[in-house]
Short mmCIF file of C-alpha atoms and ligand atoms in Angstrom, two decimals:
data_model
loop_
_atom_site.label_atom_id
_atom_site.label_comp_id
_atom_site.label_asym_id
_atom_site.label_seq_id
_atom_site.Cartn_x
_atom_site.Cartn_y
_atom_site.Cartn_z
CA MET A 1 0.00 0.00 0.00
CA LYS A 2 1.13 3.58 -0.61
CA ILE A 3 1.12 5.16 2.85
CA GLY A 4 1.79 8.66 4.18
CA PHE A 5 2.74 8.87 7.87
CA VAL A 6 2.65 12.16 9.80
CA GLY A 7 4.18 12.48 13.28
CA LEU A 8 7.36 10.44 13.73
CA GLY A 9 7.73 10.83 17.49
CA VAL A 10 8.05 8.34 20.33
CA MET A 11 4.99 6.40 19.10
CA GLY A 12 4.77 7.27 15.39
CA GLY A 13 8.45 6.60 14.59
CA PRO A 14 8.39 2.89 15.46
CA MET A 15 4.84 2.43 14.08
CA ALA A 16 5.95 3.79 10.71
CA ARG A 17 9.03 1.57 10.85
CA HIS A 18 6.81 -1.51 11.23
CA LEU A 19 4.88 -0.44 8.12
CA VAL A 20 8.10 -0.23 6.08
CA GLN A 21 9.17 -3.64 7.42
CA ALA A 22 5.81 -5.07 6.36
CA GLY A 23 6.66 -4.08 2.78
CA HIS A 24 4.62 -0.91 2.34
CA GLU A 25 5.82 2.21 0.56
CA VAL A 26 5.90 4.80 3.36
CA ALA A 27 6.53 8.56 3.08
CA GLY A 28 7.14 10.15 6.50
CA PHE A 29 6.55 13.78 7.47
CA ASN A 30 7.29 15.39 10.83
CA ARG A 31 6.96 19.03 11.99
CA THR A 32 10.65 19.05 12.92
CA ALA A 33 12.12 17.92 9.61
CA ASP A 34 15.35 16.51 11.05
CA LYS A 35 13.36 13.83 12.84
CA ALA A 36 11.76 12.72 9.57
CA LYS A 37 15.13 12.74 7.78
CA ALA A 38 16.67 10.57 10.52
CA TRP A 39 13.65 8.24 10.48
CA ALA A 40 13.85 7.81 6.67
CA GLN A 41 17.58 7.14 6.78
CA ALA A 42 17.36 4.61 9.61
CA ASN A 43 14.32 2.72 8.33
CA GLY A 44 14.36 2.85 4.53
CA GLY A 45 11.21 4.97 4.28
CA ARG A 46 10.92 8.09 2.14
CA PHE A 47 11.41 11.58 3.64
CA ALA A 48 8.52 13.95 2.93
CA ALA A 49 9.21 17.69 3.27
CA THR A 50 5.52 18.64 3.59
CA VAL A 51 2.20 17.07 4.59
CA ALA A 52 1.15 17.38 0.94
CA GLU A 53 4.19 15.35 -0.15
CA ALA A 54 3.45 12.60 2.40
CA ALA A 55 -0.20 12.48 1.34
CA ASP A 56 0.45 12.64 -2.39
CA LYS A 57 -1.57 9.86 -4.10
CA ALA A 58 -1.55 7.82 -0.89
CA ASP A 59 -4.21 5.15 -0.26
CA LEU A 60 -3.74 5.46 3.49
CA LEU A 61 -2.65 8.39 5.66
CA VAL A 62 -1.67 7.57 9.25
CA LEU A 63 -1.28 10.28 11.90
CA CYS A 64 0.27 10.18 15.36
CA VAL A 65 0.70 13.85 16.27
CA GLY A 66 0.07 15.78 19.49
CA ASN A 67 -3.41 17.21 19.97
CA ASP A 68 -6.69 18.33 18.38
CA ASP A 69 -5.21 21.34 16.57
CA ASP A 70 -2.38 19.27 15.08
CA VAL A 71 -4.91 16.80 13.70
CA ARG A 72 -7.11 19.56 12.22
CA GLN A 73 -4.08 21.13 10.54
CA VAL A 74 -2.65 17.90 9.10
CA VAL A 75 -5.97 16.49 7.86
CA SER A 76 -7.04 19.69 6.11
CA GLU A 77 -3.63 20.00 4.42
CA ALA A 78 -3.57 16.33 3.39
CA LEU A 79 -7.10 15.75 2.11
CA PRO A 80 -6.82 17.26 -1.39
CA HIS A 81 -3.66 15.26 -2.12
CA LEU A 82 -4.86 11.78 -1.16
CA ASN A 83 -6.13 9.24 -3.66
CA ALA A 84 -9.89 9.18 -4.20
CA GLY A 85 -11.37 6.78 -1.64
CA ALA A 86 -8.30 7.00 0.59
CA ILE A 87 -8.54 6.25 4.31
CA ILE A 88 -7.11 8.38 7.13
CA VAL A 89 -6.28 6.63 10.41
CA ASP A 90 -5.54 8.91 13.36
CA HIS A 91 -3.65 7.38 16.30
CA THR A 92 -3.40 10.71 18.17
CA THR A 93 -5.28 10.90 21.48
CA THR A 94 -7.81 13.70 20.85
CA SER A 95 -11.32 14.79 21.74
CA ALA A 96 -14.21 12.78 20.32
CA MET A 97 -15.45 16.07 18.85
CA VAL A 98 -12.43 16.51 16.58
CA ALA A 99 -12.82 12.90 15.40
CA ARG A 100 -16.42 13.58 14.33
CA GLU A 101 -15.39 16.88 12.74
CA MET A 102 -12.59 15.25 10.71
CA SER A 103 -14.82 12.38 9.70
CA GLU A 104 -17.38 14.78 8.23
CA LEU A 105 -14.68 16.82 6.51
CA ALA A 106 -13.14 13.69 4.97
CA ALA A 107 -16.50 12.22 3.92
CA GLY A 108 -17.33 15.49 2.15
CA GLN A 109 -14.24 14.91 -0.01
CA GLY A 110 -14.85 11.21 -0.67
CA ARG A 111 -12.42 9.91 1.98
CA ALA A 112 -12.87 8.08 5.29
CA PHE A 113 -11.47 9.14 8.67
CA ILE A 114 -11.01 6.64 11.50
CA ASP A 115 -10.18 7.75 15.06
CA ALA A 116 -7.85 5.06 16.35
CA PRO A 117 -6.09 5.97 19.61
CA VAL A 118 -3.76 3.37 21.07
CA SER A 119 -2.67 1.98 24.38
CA GLY A 120 0.51 0.07 25.09
CA GLY A 121 2.97 2.97 25.31
CA GLN A 122 6.41 3.30 23.77
CA ALA A 123 7.24 -0.36 24.41
CA GLY A 124 4.05 -1.42 22.62
CA ALA A 125 4.93 0.74 19.61
CA GLU A 126 8.52 -0.56 19.49
CA ASN A 127 7.44 -4.21 19.79
CA GLY A 128 4.40 -3.91 17.50
CA GLN A 129 2.06 -4.82 20.37
CA LEU A 130 -0.33 -1.85 20.56
CA SER A 131 -4.05 -2.10 21.29
CA VAL A 132 -6.04 0.04 18.87
CA MET A 133 -9.58 1.22 19.69
CA ALA A 134 -11.28 2.54 16.58
CA GLY A 135 -14.30 4.64 15.69
CA GLY A 136 -15.79 5.36 12.28
CA ASP A 137 -16.84 3.46 9.20
CA ALA A 138 -16.52 -0.30 9.87
CA LEU A 139 -15.88 -1.13 6.22
CA ALA A 140 -13.05 1.40 5.95
CA LEU A 141 -11.48 -0.06 9.10
CA GLU A 142 -11.77 -3.57 7.68
CA THR A 143 -9.93 -2.40 4.54
CA VAL A 144 -6.87 -1.27 6.54
CA GLN A 145 -7.07 -3.62 9.54
CA ALA A 146 -4.40 -6.01 8.22
CA VAL A 147 -2.06 -3.06 7.61
CA LEU A 148 -2.53 -1.74 11.17
CA MET A 149 -1.71 -5.21 12.53
CA ALA A 150 1.94 -4.50 11.56
CA TYR A 151 2.23 -2.73 14.95
CA SER A 152 -0.79 -3.98 16.88
CA LYS A 153 -1.82 -7.03 18.85
CA ALA A 154 -5.50 -6.04 18.59
CA VAL A 155 -7.63 -3.62 16.57
CA LYS A 156 -11.19 -3.28 17.84
CA HIS A 157 -14.04 -1.39 16.19
CA MET A 158 -15.97 0.46 18.93
CA GLY A 159 -18.72 2.24 16.97
CA PRO A 160 -19.22 5.46 14.99
CA SER A 161 -16.74 8.34 14.74
CA GLY A 162 -15.49 9.37 18.17
CA ALA A 163 -16.11 5.95 19.75
CA GLY A 164 -12.38 5.13 19.60
CA GLN A 165 -11.50 8.32 21.47
CA LEU A 166 -14.27 7.73 24.03
CA THR A 167 -12.87 4.25 24.66
CA LYS A 168 -9.38 5.68 25.18
CA MET A 169 -10.92 8.08 27.73
CA VAL A 170 -12.31 5.07 29.63
CA ASN A 171 -8.80 3.61 29.62
CA GLN A 172 -7.31 6.81 31.10
CA ILE A 173 -10.06 7.12 33.75
CA ALA A 174 -9.34 3.56 34.90
CA ILE A 175 -5.58 4.15 35.00
CA ALA A 176 -5.83 7.44 36.93
CA GLY A 177 -7.76 5.90 39.82
CA VAL A 178 -5.64 2.76 40.01
CA VAL A 179 -2.34 4.67 40.02
CA GLN A 180 -3.48 7.04 42.80
CA GLY A 181 -4.67 4.07 44.87
CA LEU A 182 -1.34 2.33 44.35
CA ALA A 183 0.64 5.48 45.26
CA GLU A 184 -1.32 5.74 48.52
CA ALA A 185 -0.80 2.03 49.24
CA VAL A 186 2.99 2.36 48.85
CA HIS A 187 2.97 5.57 50.92
CA PHE A 188 0.95 3.96 53.70
CA ALA A 189 3.23 0.91 53.78
CA GLU A 190 6.27 3.19 54.15
CA VAL A 191 4.70 5.38 56.85
CA ALA A 192 3.61 2.25 58.74
CA GLY A 193 7.22 1.03 58.74
CA LEU A 194 6.57 -2.08 56.65
CA ASP A 195 9.06 -3.62 54.22
CA THR A 196 7.51 -2.59 50.87
CA ASP A 197 9.01 -5.59 49.00
CA ALA A 198 7.49 -7.96 51.53
CA VAL A 199 4.14 -6.16 51.27
CA TYR A 200 4.22 -6.61 47.49
CA ASP A 201 4.88 -10.34 47.90
CA ALA A 202 2.01 -10.63 50.36
CA VAL A 203 -0.68 -8.71 48.45
CA SER A 204 0.18 -8.98 44.76
CA LYS A 205 -1.23 -12.49 44.28
CA GLY A 206 -4.64 -11.52 45.68
CA ALA A 207 -7.50 -9.18 44.80
CA ALA A 208 -5.29 -6.06 44.92
CA GLN A 209 -3.20 -7.29 41.98
CA SER A 210 -3.04 -5.07 38.88
CA TRP A 211 -0.72 -4.35 35.94
CA GLN A 212 0.28 -1.14 37.71
CA MET A 213 1.07 -3.05 40.92
CA ASP A 214 3.17 -5.63 39.09
CA ASN A 215 5.07 -3.04 37.07
CA ARG A 216 5.21 0.11 39.24
CA TRP A 217 5.06 -0.87 42.93
CA LYS A 218 8.79 -1.39 43.31
CA THR A 219 9.79 1.67 41.28
CA MET A 220 7.32 3.93 43.12
CA ALA A 221 8.86 2.81 46.41
CA GLU A 222 12.31 3.59 44.99
CA GLY A 223 11.18 7.02 43.71
CA ARG A 224 11.98 6.21 40.06
CA PHE A 225 9.63 7.85 37.57
CA ASP A 226 11.23 7.55 34.16
CA PHE A 227 9.00 4.95 32.50
CA GLY A 228 7.50 6.59 29.44
CA PHE A 229 4.03 8.14 29.38
CA ALA A 230 4.60 11.61 30.80
CA VAL A 231 2.49 13.61 33.26
CA ASP A 232 2.04 16.39 30.64
CA TRP A 233 0.44 13.85 28.25
CA MET A 234 -1.74 12.43 31.03
CA ARG A 235 -3.00 15.91 31.92
CA LYS A 236 -3.83 16.51 28.24
CA ASP A 237 -5.80 13.23 28.22
CA LEU A 238 -7.58 13.89 31.53
CA GLY A 239 -8.48 17.37 30.26
CA LEU A 240 -10.19 15.72 27.26
CA VAL A 241 -11.93 13.27 29.62
CA LEU A 242 -13.20 16.00 31.95
CA ASP A 243 -14.42 18.14 29.01
CA GLU A 244 -16.33 15.15 27.65
CA ALA A 245 -17.81 14.43 31.10
CA ARG A 246 -18.98 18.05 31.39
CA SER A 247 -20.93 17.58 28.17
CA ASN A 248 -22.25 14.01 28.70
CA GLY A 249 -22.97 14.39 32.43
CA ALA A 250 -20.76 11.53 33.66
CA ARG A 251 -19.66 11.95 37.30
CA LEU A 252 -15.88 11.71 37.51
CA GLU A 253 -15.11 12.90 41.03
CA LEU A 254 -11.97 10.81 41.50
CA THR A 255 -10.63 11.52 38.01
CA ALA A 256 -10.96 15.28 38.61
CA LEU A 257 -9.10 14.95 41.90
CA VAL A 258 -6.29 12.88 40.37
CA ASP A 259 -6.00 15.45 37.55
CA HIS A 260 -5.47 18.09 40.24
CA PHE A 261 -2.84 15.87 41.91
CA TYR A 262 -1.02 15.64 38.56
CA SER A 263 -0.98 19.46 38.39
CA GLU A 264 0.83 19.37 41.76
CA VAL A 265 3.34 16.87 40.32
CA GLN A 266 3.96 19.35 37.49
CA SER A 267 4.63 22.06 40.12
CA LEU A 268 7.24 19.74 41.67
CA GLY A 269 9.04 19.73 38.29
CA GLY A 270 7.55 16.41 37.21
CA SER A 271 6.08 17.33 33.81
CA ARG A 272 8.18 14.69 32.07
CA TRP A 273 8.01 12.08 34.84
CA ASP A 274 5.77 9.10 34.11
CA THR A 275 2.24 8.72 35.49
CA SER A 276 3.34 6.72 38.55
CA SER A 277 4.91 9.96 39.90
CA LEU A 278 1.72 10.55 41.89
CA ALA A 279 3.85 8.74 44.50
CA ALA A 280 6.42 11.59 44.40
CA ARG A 281 3.72 14.04 45.52
CA LEU A 282 3.11 11.96 48.64
CA LYS A 283 6.84 11.58 49.36
CA ALA A 284 7.24 15.39 49.09
CA ARG A 285 4.92 16.03 52.09
P1 NAP B 301 5.80 12.84 20.49
O1 NAP B 301 7.02 12.02 20.71
O2 NAP B 301 5.81 14.28 20.89
O3 NAP B 301 5.43 12.73 18.95
C1 NAP B 301 4.53 13.55 18.29
C2 NAP B 301 5.17 13.86 16.96
O4 NAP B 301 4.23 14.54 16.13
C3 NAP B 301 6.39 14.78 17.13
O5 NAP B 301 7.47 14.22 16.41
C4 NAP B 301 5.91 16.10 16.54
O6 NAP B 301 6.91 16.84 15.88
C5 NAP B 301 4.89 15.64 15.51
N1 NAP B 301 3.89 16.65 15.26
C6 NAP B 301 3.13 17.33 16.15
N2 NAP B 301 2.32 18.17 15.51
C7 NAP B 301 2.58 18.03 14.20
C8 NAP B 301 2.06 18.64 13.03
N3 NAP B 301 1.10 19.56 13.12
N4 NAP B 301 2.57 18.26 11.85
C9 NAP B 301 3.53 17.33 11.78
N5 NAP B 301 4.06 16.71 12.83
C10 NAP B 301 3.59 17.08 14.02
O7 NAP B 301 4.54 12.18 21.20
P2 NAP B 301 4.13 10.64 21.32
O8 NAP B 301 4.53 10.15 22.65
O9 NAP B 301 4.58 9.91 20.10
O10 NAP B 301 2.53 10.76 21.36
C11 NAP B 301 1.79 11.02 20.17
C12 NAP B 301 0.30 10.86 20.48
O11 NAP B 301 0.06 9.54 20.95
C13 NAP B 301 -0.24 11.82 21.56
O12 NAP B 301 -1.54 12.22 21.25
C14 NAP B 301 -0.21 10.96 22.81
O13 NAP B 301 -1.17 11.40 23.76
C15 NAP B 301 -0.54 9.61 22.23
N6 NAP B 301 -0.06 8.46 23.03
C16 NAP B 301 1.21 8.44 23.51
C17 NAP B 301 1.64 7.34 24.25
C18 NAP B 301 3.04 7.27 24.83
O14 NAP B 301 3.31 6.36 25.65
N7 NAP B 301 3.97 8.15 24.46
C19 NAP B 301 0.78 6.26 24.49
C20 NAP B 301 -0.50 6.30 23.95
C21 NAP B 301 -0.91 7.41 23.23
P3 NAP B 301 8.05 17.66 16.65
O15 NAP B 301 9.25 16.80 16.49
O16 NAP B 301 8.15 18.96 15.94
O17 NAP B 301 7.60 17.83 18.08
#
């Protein structure tokens, strides 16, 4: 397939590499051109100097950029250059509103837009093990599903445009609460004078077990917070979640509180620490 890829960052770079390795013809564009040049050189893809060049006569355009405005900008620049009937797949975490907006814009020009945020982090992108939650036209998704499997362990259709982004919001809500609970558990164990390693051994095989407990308990106790998904990104995502909740009426008391706690982590200088740094906020008191 002839593919344009826009946004060759922590996630997009390795995803686009998997597409090249799967035998597709991939043209990569990135806002900072040096990153795209380095990506093309390292992976055998083609360097694109503009969005238009990446989109030129492509059957599929994949995005993994930063936020709503980036997606609006890239999609409107790309649309006129894509092949008739082309499909746009957006892996950026955005609002559901922008997904619906882009879907309408694309449909008006004879193209399909699929919102397809991912979970699995940098390691998932590097190892080709991402989980993709998709919204939009089911037939369009089916057409590109095999291509997306180059970097995914699962691609699930969730419903109409925006349903992928709403599903990602559910994912972030669940993570926020679990991580705060875990941070408090580690903190309490320390204050109570327990051996945190022994506590982990005692409780991690029972009902308190979670991915976060298995992967972050020890590092939280050690005060190490350099494991990928940054607090700044999490605050962007929780902002999208809380906006959506204001419009759909969902009650997210804990999520709002954890978002506030993350703002305190940012004040401690933790913008680039990973999400488990909620524990740092408790250590700082
Ligand atoms: P990143 O490393 O900052 O990558 C984003 C890339 O997009 C950067 O290279 C950036 O270029 C480029 N970009 C931004 N706006 C652009 C535009 N208008 N035109 C062209 N290129 C543009 O971020 P990331 O960690 O890969 O995350 C990307 C998206 O995936 C975000 O929405 C994030 O929330 C989501 N996500 C991330 C993770 C994770 O673990 N990192 C996990 C799940 C989802 P520059 O080089 O100029 O900055």
